[in-house]
Short mmCIF file of C-alpha atoms in Angstrom, two decimals:
data_model
loop_
_atom_site.label_atom_id
_atom_site.label_comp_id
_atom_site.label_asym_id
_atom_site.label_seq_id
_atom_site.Cartn_x
_atom_site.Cartn_y
_atom_site.Cartn_z
CA MET A 1212 -47.57 -7.35 -8.27
CA ALA A 1213 -43.82 -7.49 -8.13
CA GLU A 1214 -43.70 -4.18 -9.94
CA ASN A 1215 -45.67 -2.60 -7.12
CA THR A 1216 -42.71 -2.86 -4.79
CA GLN A 1217 -40.72 -0.49 -6.97
CA PRO A 1218 -41.20 3.24 -6.63
CA ASP A 1219 -42.00 5.20 -9.77
CA TYR A 1220 -38.99 7.42 -10.37
CA ASP A 1221 -40.77 9.54 -12.94
CA LYS A 1222 -43.16 10.79 -10.28
CA PRO A 1223 -42.40 12.98 -7.28
CA GLY A 1224 -42.16 11.38 -3.83
CA ASP A 1225 -44.60 11.67 -0.93
CA GLU A 1226 -43.56 15.22 -0.11
CA GLY A 1227 -43.42 16.34 -3.70
CA GLU A 1228 -39.66 15.90 -3.77
CA GLU A 1229 -37.75 14.66 -6.74
CA ARG A 1230 -37.00 10.93 -6.83
CA ILE A 1231 -34.05 9.42 -8.62
CA LYS A 1232 -32.62 5.95 -9.05
CA VAL A 1233 -28.90 5.23 -9.23
CA ILE A 1234 -27.78 1.65 -9.84
CA CYS A 1235 -24.49 -0.05 -9.00
CA LEU A 1236 -22.99 -2.57 -11.38
CA GLY A 1237 -19.88 -4.72 -11.43
CA ASP A 1238 -18.52 -8.15 -10.55
CA SER A 1239 -19.07 -10.08 -7.34
CA ALA A 1240 -16.97 -8.85 -4.41
CA VAL A 1241 -15.71 -5.62 -5.97
CA GLY A 1242 -17.17 -3.73 -3.00
CA LYS A 1243 -20.39 -2.23 -4.38
CA SER A 1244 -22.31 -2.57 -1.12
CA LYS A 1245 -19.37 -1.38 0.92
CA LEU A 1246 -19.14 1.77 -1.19
CA VAL A 1247 -22.83 2.60 -0.72
CA GLU A 1248 -22.54 1.86 2.99
CA ARG A 1249 -19.49 4.11 3.25
CA PHE A 1250 -21.35 6.96 1.56
CA LEU A 1251 -24.42 6.55 3.74
CA MET A 1252 -22.34 5.67 6.83
CA ASP A 1253 -22.77 3.07 9.55
CA GLY A 1254 -26.03 1.94 10.95
CA TYR A 1255 -27.95 2.38 7.75
CA LYS A 1256 -30.36 -0.50 7.20
CA PRO A 1257 -31.13 -1.10 3.57
CA GLN A 1258 -34.40 -2.47 2.32
CA GLN A 1259 -34.17 -5.96 0.88
CA LEU A 1260 -36.39 -6.63 -2.09
CA SER A 1261 -35.95 -10.37 -2.21
CA THR A 1262 -38.31 -10.73 -5.15
CA PHE A 1263 -35.64 -9.14 -7.28
CA ALA A 1264 -32.56 -10.18 -5.32
CA LEU A 1265 -31.57 -6.61 -4.80
CA THR A 1266 -30.87 -4.17 -2.02
CA LEU A 1267 -32.27 -0.69 -1.94
CA PHE A 1268 -30.57 2.13 -0.04
CA THR A 1269 -32.73 5.22 0.24
CA HIS A 1270 -30.97 8.51 0.82
CA THR A 1271 -32.45 11.96 1.18
CA THR A 1272 -30.36 14.96 0.31
CA GLU A 1273 -30.47 18.50 -1.01
CA VAL A 1274 -29.11 19.53 -4.36
CA ASP A 1275 -29.02 23.25 -5.12
CA GLY A 1276 -31.50 23.86 -2.32
CA LYS A 1277 -34.01 21.28 -3.51
CA LYS A 1278 -34.90 18.11 -1.69
CA VAL A 1279 -34.10 14.93 -3.56
CA THR A 1280 -34.77 11.32 -2.61
CA VAL A 1281 -32.18 9.00 -4.09
CA ASP A 1282 -32.49 5.23 -4.22
CA PHE A 1283 -29.19 3.45 -4.65
CA TRP A 1284 -29.79 -0.01 -6.03
CA ASP A 1285 -27.34 -2.74 -5.17
CA THR A 1286 -27.23 -6.18 -6.75
CA ALA A 1287 -27.38 -8.42 -3.64
CA GLY A 1288 -25.54 -11.20 -5.44
CA GLN A 1289 -27.62 -11.11 -8.61
CA GLU A 1290 -24.41 -10.46 -10.57
CA ARG A 1291 -23.65 -14.15 -10.15
CA PHE A 1292 -26.01 -14.75 -13.03
CA ASN A 1293 -23.79 -12.48 -15.15
CA SER A 1294 -26.68 -10.27 -16.05
CA MET A 1295 -29.33 -8.42 -14.13
CA HIS A 1296 -33.09 -8.68 -14.22
CA PRO A 1297 -34.46 -5.92 -16.53
CA SER A 1298 -36.29 -4.37 -13.57
CA TYR A 1299 -32.90 -3.50 -12.13
CA TYR A 1300 -32.33 -1.08 -15.00
CA HIS A 1301 -35.89 0.17 -15.27
CA GLN A 1302 -36.01 3.98 -14.90
CA ALA A 1303 -32.42 4.19 -13.67
CA GLN A 1304 -31.01 7.67 -14.23
CA ALA A 1305 -27.36 6.99 -13.50
CA CYS A 1306 -25.05 4.03 -13.04
CA ILE A 1307 -21.93 3.50 -10.96
CA LEU A 1308 -19.76 0.84 -12.58
CA VAL A 1309 -17.26 -0.62 -10.13
CA PHE A 1310 -14.18 -2.80 -10.47
CA ASP A 1311 -11.63 -4.06 -7.94
CA CYS A 1312 -8.20 -2.64 -8.79
CA THR A 1313 -6.54 -5.63 -7.12
CA ARG A 1314 -8.34 -8.12 -9.40
CA LYS A 1315 -7.77 -7.71 -13.11
CA ILE A 1316 -10.68 -9.98 -14.08
CA THR A 1317 -13.14 -7.47 -12.62
CA TYR A 1318 -11.73 -4.83 -14.96
CA LYS A 1319 -11.83 -7.20 -17.91
CA ASN A 1320 -15.53 -7.82 -17.26
CA LEU A 1321 -16.47 -4.13 -17.45
CA PRO A 1322 -17.39 -4.28 -21.17
CA GLU A 1323 -19.94 -7.01 -20.39
CA TRP A 1324 -21.57 -4.92 -17.69
CA LEU A 1325 -21.61 -1.88 -19.93
CA LYS A 1326 -23.17 -3.88 -22.73
CA ASP A 1327 -25.86 -5.14 -20.38
CA LEU A 1328 -26.50 -1.61 -19.12
CA ARG A 1329 -26.70 -0.12 -22.63
CA THR A 1330 -29.18 -2.77 -23.72
CA TYR A 1331 -31.69 -1.32 -21.29
CA ARG A 1332 -30.44 2.21 -20.68
CA PRO A 1333 -28.60 3.37 -23.81
CA GLU A 1334 -27.86 6.88 -22.63
CA ILE A 1335 -27.84 7.28 -18.88
CA PRO A 1336 -24.65 8.71 -17.39
CA CYS A 1337 -22.27 6.03 -16.16
CA LEU A 1338 -19.45 6.70 -13.69
CA CYS A 1339 -16.55 4.28 -13.37
CA ALA A 1340 -14.86 3.54 -10.03
CA ALA A 1341 -11.66 1.62 -9.27
CA ASN A 1342 -12.21 0.41 -5.70
CA LYS A 1343 -9.78 -0.93 -3.06
CA ILE A 1344 -6.95 1.48 -3.83
CA ASP A 1345 -6.04 1.17 -0.14
CA GLU A 1346 -4.87 -2.37 -0.89
CA ASP A 1347 -2.39 -1.17 -3.47
CA MET A 1348 -1.82 2.57 -3.73
CA SER A 1349 0.49 2.09 -6.72
CA MET A 1350 -2.62 1.44 -8.82
CA THR A 1351 -3.49 5.14 -8.56
CA GLN A 1352 -0.33 5.89 -10.58
CA LYS A 1353 -1.68 3.88 -13.47
CA THR A 1354 -4.01 4.52 -16.34
CA PHE A 1355 -7.06 2.47 -17.20
CA ALA A 1356 -8.24 3.07 -20.74
CA PHE A 1357 -11.78 1.74 -20.41
CA ALA A 1358 -13.42 4.74 -18.77
CA LYS A 1359 -11.90 7.27 -21.12
CA LYS A 1360 -12.71 5.16 -24.14
CA HIS A 1361 -16.36 5.16 -23.16
CA SER A 1362 -16.31 8.81 -22.04
CA MET A 1363 -16.99 8.04 -18.41
CA PRO A 1364 -15.72 9.99 -15.46
CA PHE A 1365 -13.25 7.85 -13.54
CA TYR A 1366 -12.60 7.68 -9.79
CA PHE A 1367 -9.99 5.97 -7.66
CA VAL A 1368 -11.89 5.07 -4.50
CA SER A 1369 -11.59 3.16 -1.25
CA ALA A 1370 -14.60 2.05 0.73
CA ALA A 1371 -12.19 1.24 3.59
CA ASP A 1372 -10.55 4.64 4.09
CA GLY A 1373 -13.21 6.66 2.29
CA THR A 1374 -11.08 8.14 -0.50
CA ASN A 1375 -13.31 9.83 -3.13
CA VAL A 1376 -16.41 7.86 -2.10
CA VAL A 1377 -18.50 10.90 -1.24
CA LYS A 1378 -17.38 12.65 -4.42
CA LEU A 1379 -18.32 9.61 -6.52
CA PHE A 1380 -21.82 9.39 -5.07
CA ARG A 1381 -22.49 13.13 -5.10
CA ASP A 1382 -21.39 13.26 -8.74
CA SER A 1383 -23.69 10.32 -9.52
CA ILE A 1384 -26.64 12.15 -7.95
CA ARG A 1385 -25.91 15.29 -9.96
CA ALA A 1386 -25.47 13.25 -13.12
CA ALA A 1387 -28.79 11.46 -12.52
CA LEU A 1388 -30.58 14.76 -11.96
CA ALA A 1389 -28.97 16.28 -15.02
CA TYR A 1390 -30.07 13.30 -17.07
CA LYS A 1391 -33.57 13.48 -15.71
CA HIS A 1392 -33.76 17.18 -16.54
CA ASN A 1393 -32.58 16.46 -20.02
CA SER A 1394 -29.39 18.38 -19.77
CA THR A 1395 -25.91 17.19 -20.54
CA ASP A 1396 -24.26 20.10 -18.78
CA PHE A 1397 -23.12 18.25 -15.72
CA MET A 1398 -21.69 15.35 -17.64
CA ASP A 1399 -19.94 17.82 -19.91
CA GLU A 1400 -18.38 19.38 -16.88
CA ILE A 1401 -17.08 16.05 -15.63
CA MET A 1402 -15.83 15.17 -19.07
CA LYS A 1403 -13.80 18.36 -19.24
CA GLU A 1404 -11.89 17.21 -16.20
CA LEU A 1405 -10.65 14.21 -18.11
CA GLU A 1406 -7.44 14.55 -20.02
CA ASN A 1407 -7.77 14.54 -23.82
CA PHE A 1408 -11.33 13.53 -23.53
CA GLU A 1409 -13.32 12.77 -26.61
CA LEU A 1410 -17.00 13.20 -26.11
CA ASP A 1411 -18.87 10.13 -27.16
CA PRO A 1412 -21.30 11.16 -29.90
CA LYS A 1413 -23.96 9.25 -28.02
CA TYR A 1414 -24.04 11.91 -25.34
CA ASN A 1415 -25.05 14.51 -27.88
CA SER A 1416 -28.14 12.61 -28.78
CA LYS A 1417 -29.18 12.16 -25.19
CA LEU A 1418 -31.89 14.75 -25.67
CA ASN A 1419 -33.96 12.56 -27.85
CA GLN A 1420 -33.36 9.18 -26.35
CA ASP A 1421 -35.87 7.21 -24.37
CA GLY A 1422 -39.06 8.39 -25.98
CA THR A 1423 -41.13 7.44 -22.96
CA GLN A 1424 -39.78 10.31 -20.96
CA ARG A 1425 -40.34 13.51 -22.80
CA ASN A 1426 -41.71 14.70 -26.11
CA GLY A 1427 -40.83 11.32 -27.50
CA LYS A 1428 -40.55 12.37 -31.11
CA ASP A 1429 -37.43 11.26 -32.86
CA SER A 1430 -36.05 14.34 -34.44
CA PRO A 1431 -34.65 13.70 -37.91
CA ASP A 1432 -31.89 16.22 -37.27
CA GLU A 1433 -30.92 14.65 -34.02
CA GLU A 1434 -27.29 14.41 -35.03
CA ASP A 1435 -27.15 18.16 -35.60
CA VAL A 1436 -28.24 19.03 -32.11
CA ASP A 1437 -25.75 21.47 -30.65
CA ARG A 1438 -25.60 23.29 -27.39
CA GLU A 1439 -27.88 26.10 -28.53
CA ALA A 1440 -30.45 23.72 -29.85
CA LYS A 1441 -30.40 21.85 -26.55
CA ASP A 1442 -31.10 25.03 -24.66
CA ASP A 1443 -33.95 25.79 -27.00
CA LYS A 1444 -35.44 22.44 -26.37
CA ASN A 1445 -35.21 22.82 -22.65
CA ASN A 1446 -36.74 26.26 -22.58
CA THR A 1447 -39.53 26.15 -25.10
CA THR A 1448 -42.73 24.23 -25.29
CA ASP A 1449 -42.59 23.86 -29.03
CA THR A 1450 -42.36 20.13 -29.42
CA GLY A 1451 -44.58 19.98 -32.45
CA GLN A 1452 -42.23 19.29 -35.28
CA SER A 1453 -40.80 15.89 -35.89
CA MET B 762 -13.89 -3.96 30.57
CA ALA B 763 -10.95 -4.32 28.22
CA ASP B 764 -10.42 -7.82 26.93
CA THR B 765 -7.20 -9.22 28.31
CA LEU B 766 -7.20 -12.34 26.16
CA GLN B 767 -4.79 -12.80 23.28
CA LEU B 768 -5.31 -15.62 20.81
CA LEU B 769 -2.17 -17.67 20.18
CA LYS B 770 -3.36 -20.73 18.27
CA CYS B 771 -6.58 -22.21 17.05
CA GLY B 772 -7.48 -25.67 15.84
CA VAL B 773 -10.03 -28.47 15.85
CA ARG B 774 -10.41 -32.01 17.17
CA PHE B 775 -12.53 -34.47 15.23
CA GLU B 776 -13.53 -37.00 17.94
CA PRO B 777 -15.78 -35.57 19.16
CA PRO B 778 -15.97 -32.38 17.03
CA THR B 779 -14.36 -29.67 19.14
CA LEU B 780 -12.98 -26.20 18.55
CA VAL B 781 -9.75 -25.57 20.50
CA LEU B 782 -8.11 -22.21 21.21
CA SER B 783 -4.81 -21.45 22.93
CA TYR B 784 -4.67 -17.99 24.42
CA LYS B 785 -2.81 -15.88 26.88
CA ASP B 786 -4.68 -14.13 29.64
CA TRP B 787 -2.67 -10.97 30.27
CA LYS B 788 -4.50 -10.33 33.52
CA SER B 789 -3.11 -13.46 35.13
CA GLY B 790 -0.18 -13.88 32.74
CA LYS B 791 -1.19 -17.48 32.15
CA LEU B 792 -1.26 -19.55 28.97
CA ARG B 793 -4.54 -21.37 28.69
CA ARG B 794 -6.42 -23.65 26.38
CA ARG B 795 -10.13 -23.66 25.79
CA SER B 796 -12.05 -26.55 24.24
CA MET B 797 -15.52 -25.92 22.91
CA PRO B 798 -17.50 -29.00 21.94
CA LEU B 799 -19.44 -28.61 18.70
CA ARG B 800 -22.61 -30.40 19.64
CA ASN B 801 -25.07 -31.87 17.17
CA PHE B 802 -22.66 -31.20 14.33
CA ASN B 803 -23.05 -33.60 11.43
CA LYS B 804 -22.46 -33.45 7.70
CA ASN B 805 -25.85 -31.85 7.10
CA THR B 806 -25.48 -29.09 9.67
CA GLY B 807 -25.26 -25.55 8.35
CA ILE B 808 -22.08 -23.83 9.46
CA ASP B 809 -23.94 -20.58 9.98
CA ARG B 810 -26.07 -22.29 12.64
CA ILE B 811 -22.99 -23.60 14.48
CA ILE B 812 -21.49 -20.08 14.43
CA GLU B 813 -24.72 -18.65 15.76
CA ASP B 814 -24.76 -21.22 18.58
CA LEU B 815 -21.16 -20.45 19.53
CA ASN B 816 -21.73 -16.70 19.47
CA SER B 817 -24.85 -16.92 21.60
CA ASN B 818 -23.28 -19.28 24.13
CA PRO B 819 -22.44 -17.13 27.17
CA ARG B 820 -19.49 -19.34 28.13
CA HIS B 821 -17.92 -19.38 24.65
CA SER B 822 -18.72 -16.07 22.98
CA ARG B 823 -15.84 -14.22 24.65
CA PHE B 824 -13.40 -16.70 23.10
CA ILE B 825 -15.14 -16.94 19.73
CA ARG B 826 -14.68 -13.20 19.36
CA LEU B 827 -10.91 -13.72 19.30
CA LEU B 828 -11.22 -15.45 15.92
CA SER B 829 -11.87 -13.66 12.65
CA SER B 830 -15.00 -14.78 10.78
CA ALA B 831 -12.75 -16.16 8.03
CA GLN B 832 -10.79 -18.29 10.51
CA LEU B 833 -13.88 -19.59 12.24
CA GLN B 834 -15.55 -20.46 8.96
CA ARG B 835 -12.43 -22.28 7.81
CA LEU B 836 -12.07 -24.37 10.98
CA LEU B 837 -15.72 -25.39 11.00
CA THR B 838 -15.60 -26.25 7.30
CA ILE B 839 -12.66 -28.58 7.95
CA VAL B 840 -14.70 -30.36 10.65
CA LYS B 841 -17.69 -30.60 8.37
CA ASP B 842 -15.56 -31.95 5.50
CA LYS B 843 -14.26 -34.63 7.85
CA LEU B 844 -17.81 -35.52 8.89
CA SER B 845 -18.68 -35.79 5.21
CA GLY B 846 -15.89 -38.32 4.69
CA LEU B 847 -13.26 -36.07 3.08
CA SER B 848 -9.62 -36.70 4.07
CA LEU B 849 -7.88 -34.00 6.09
CA GLU B 850 -5.41 -33.39 3.26
CA ALA B 851 -8.16 -32.96 0.70
CA SER B 852 -10.09 -30.69 3.03
CA ILE B 853 -7.09 -28.46 3.72
CA ALA B 854 -6.33 -28.22 0.01
CA ARG B 855 -9.94 -27.29 -0.69
CA ASN B 856 -9.99 -24.74 2.11
CA ASN B 857 -6.69 -23.22 1.02
CA ALA B 858 -8.12 -22.76 -2.46
CA MET B 859 -11.20 -21.05 -1.04
CA ASP B 860 -9.02 -18.76 1.09
CA THR B 861 -6.79 -17.65 -1.76
CA ILE B 862 -7.65 -14.66 -3.92
CA ASN B 863 -6.65 -15.15 -7.52
CA PRO B 864 -6.85 -11.87 -9.50
CA GLU B 865 -7.71 -13.78 -12.66
CA GLU B 866 -10.53 -15.85 -11.18
CA ASN B 867 -14.05 -14.85 -12.15
CA LEU B 868 -15.97 -14.81 -8.87
CA ASN B 869 -19.28 -14.45 -10.70
CA ARG B 870 -18.92 -18.10 -11.62
CA VAL B 871 -17.88 -19.75 -8.36
CA ASP B 872 -20.26 -21.57 -6.02
CA PRO B 873 -21.84 -19.57 -3.19
CA GLU B 874 -19.65 -21.20 -0.52
CA THR B 875 -16.43 -20.23 -2.30
CA LEU B 876 -17.68 -16.70 -2.91
CA GLN B 877 -18.60 -16.29 0.74
CA ARG B 878 -15.18 -17.50 1.87
CA LYS B 879 -13.34 -15.19 -0.48
CA LYS B 880 -15.48 -12.29 0.66
CA LEU B 881 -14.57 -13.11 4.27
CA ILE B 882 -10.87 -12.98 3.40
CA MET B 883 -11.38 -9.62 1.69
CA ASP B 884 -13.45 -8.40 4.65
CA THR B 885 -10.64 -9.21 7.06
CA SER B 886 -8.32 -6.96 5.07
CA PHE B 887 -11.06 -4.33 4.70
CA GLU B 888 -11.61 -4.19 8.45
CA GLN B 889 -7.89 -3.74 9.07
CA LYS B 890 -7.69 -0.75 6.74
CA ARG B 891 -11.07 0.67 7.60
CA LYS B 892 -11.38 4.15 9.05
CA LYS B 893 -14.51 4.44 11.15
CA PRO B 894 -16.32 7.37 12.71
CA GLY B 895 -14.63 7.91 16.06
CA ASP B 896 -11.16 7.06 14.74
CA PRO B 897 -8.85 10.05 15.22
CA ASP B 898 -8.14 10.41 11.49
CA PHE B 899 -11.67 9.73 10.28
CA GLN B 900 -13.13 12.21 7.81
CA TYR B 901 -16.47 11.75 6.07
CA ASN B 902 -15.48 13.35 2.81
CA VAL B 903 -11.99 12.46 1.64
CA GLU B 904 -11.11 13.84 -1.77
CA VAL B 905 -7.82 13.02 -3.42
CA ASP B 906 -6.94 14.02 -6.96
CA PHE B 907 -4.77 11.36 -8.54
CA GLU B 908 -5.11 12.69 -12.09
CA THR B 909 -1.85 14.60 -12.17
CA ALA B 910 0.18 11.74 -10.75
CA VAL B 911 -0.39 9.27 -13.58
CA VAL B 912 2.94 7.91 -14.72
CA GLU B 913 2.36 4.54 -16.37
CA THR B 914 -0.28 2.33 -17.91
CA SER B 915 -1.85 -0.44 -15.87
CA GLY B 916 -0.97 -3.05 -18.48
CA TRP B 917 -4.52 -4.28 -18.07
CA ASP B 918 -5.57 -2.88 -21.42
CA SER B 919 -2.84 -4.02 -23.74
CA GLU B 920 -2.69 -7.81 -23.65
CA GLU B 921 -5.39 -8.79 -26.05
CA SER B 922 -7.11 -7.03 -28.87
CA ASP B 923 -10.39 -6.83 -27.07
CA MET B 924 -13.01 -5.28 -29.31
CA ASP B 925 -14.99 -3.87 -26.43
CA PHE B 926 -12.04 -2.06 -24.92
#
């Protein structure tokens, strides 16, 4: 019954368009809702799913000429329980992990959020955002090791003046689509922008994760998957061997 | 019509519960004081309801608008604390704590009232810095590349040997 209120993100929407789900994570009062509202702009009325204590922002856009319906999920205070209901993570294809760069504790709690996320979604792309840079611009001159350590793209953002908000959300949509289409290309591209990045080995095995989605067979040579092999997998129908 | 009122001071009276504002009316150049009785306010009254009543009162709403939400919430909480038997000193100390942002405090663990108050303080600052559609320097997509400017570490990573970091 409760599950019925959630769209199925593996199926196309009413008009045959692609549907994706992007979730926001992070401490109370880091500005998650304000960031989504800034991306979608004023006057947008989100849908409250009180059963789950969450807020759903639906956004329709075009990516490479194709219509995409994106649901941004926001916690609506559920983070006060220090962990989210599993349905929050269900079928999510990307995550935006936010901290408040004026409050150190929110940065220190990132590992907890990441752990929670990886329990349910081991491989989805995760983007890290330092919000409220307008409060203290000197923070943008500083380095934060967490994102790089976990091979996440990192953004300095401000929901108040809009800095990098649109970029963050557009990147999250592309990352979600790339994940859904079983390609790591887009994340690779973002990673290349990071200085001295070291690609987390986990990203290379993305192809075979989450058996419910595609051919589902755990390949024994998963760790040998290279770019060519990925392309093969995407372009052929030969899923027989395991 | 442009509002010609400027808030100078705000406060409360306890007997009977009353919200008091001092303001200057620039149209007449006069200093004035407005008292707004807080009717049916007892220790069990929700502050949100009182705020709703004040905002929907045609005689008061113009003056209520002069206050920030954080200020209004604070004043009404002090009245409510008094009605609940708390001393003024204790109430002010409690309210000061709720209105202070401590960068080390985990807001996932505070009670809903404290969280709401801290969010109101942050919102006040957010609204001051906010660029809205219609503002002369508003742009929907603002992209700034900070990558090349990095000069020092935040110091937020180095203090403890945190396994997860």
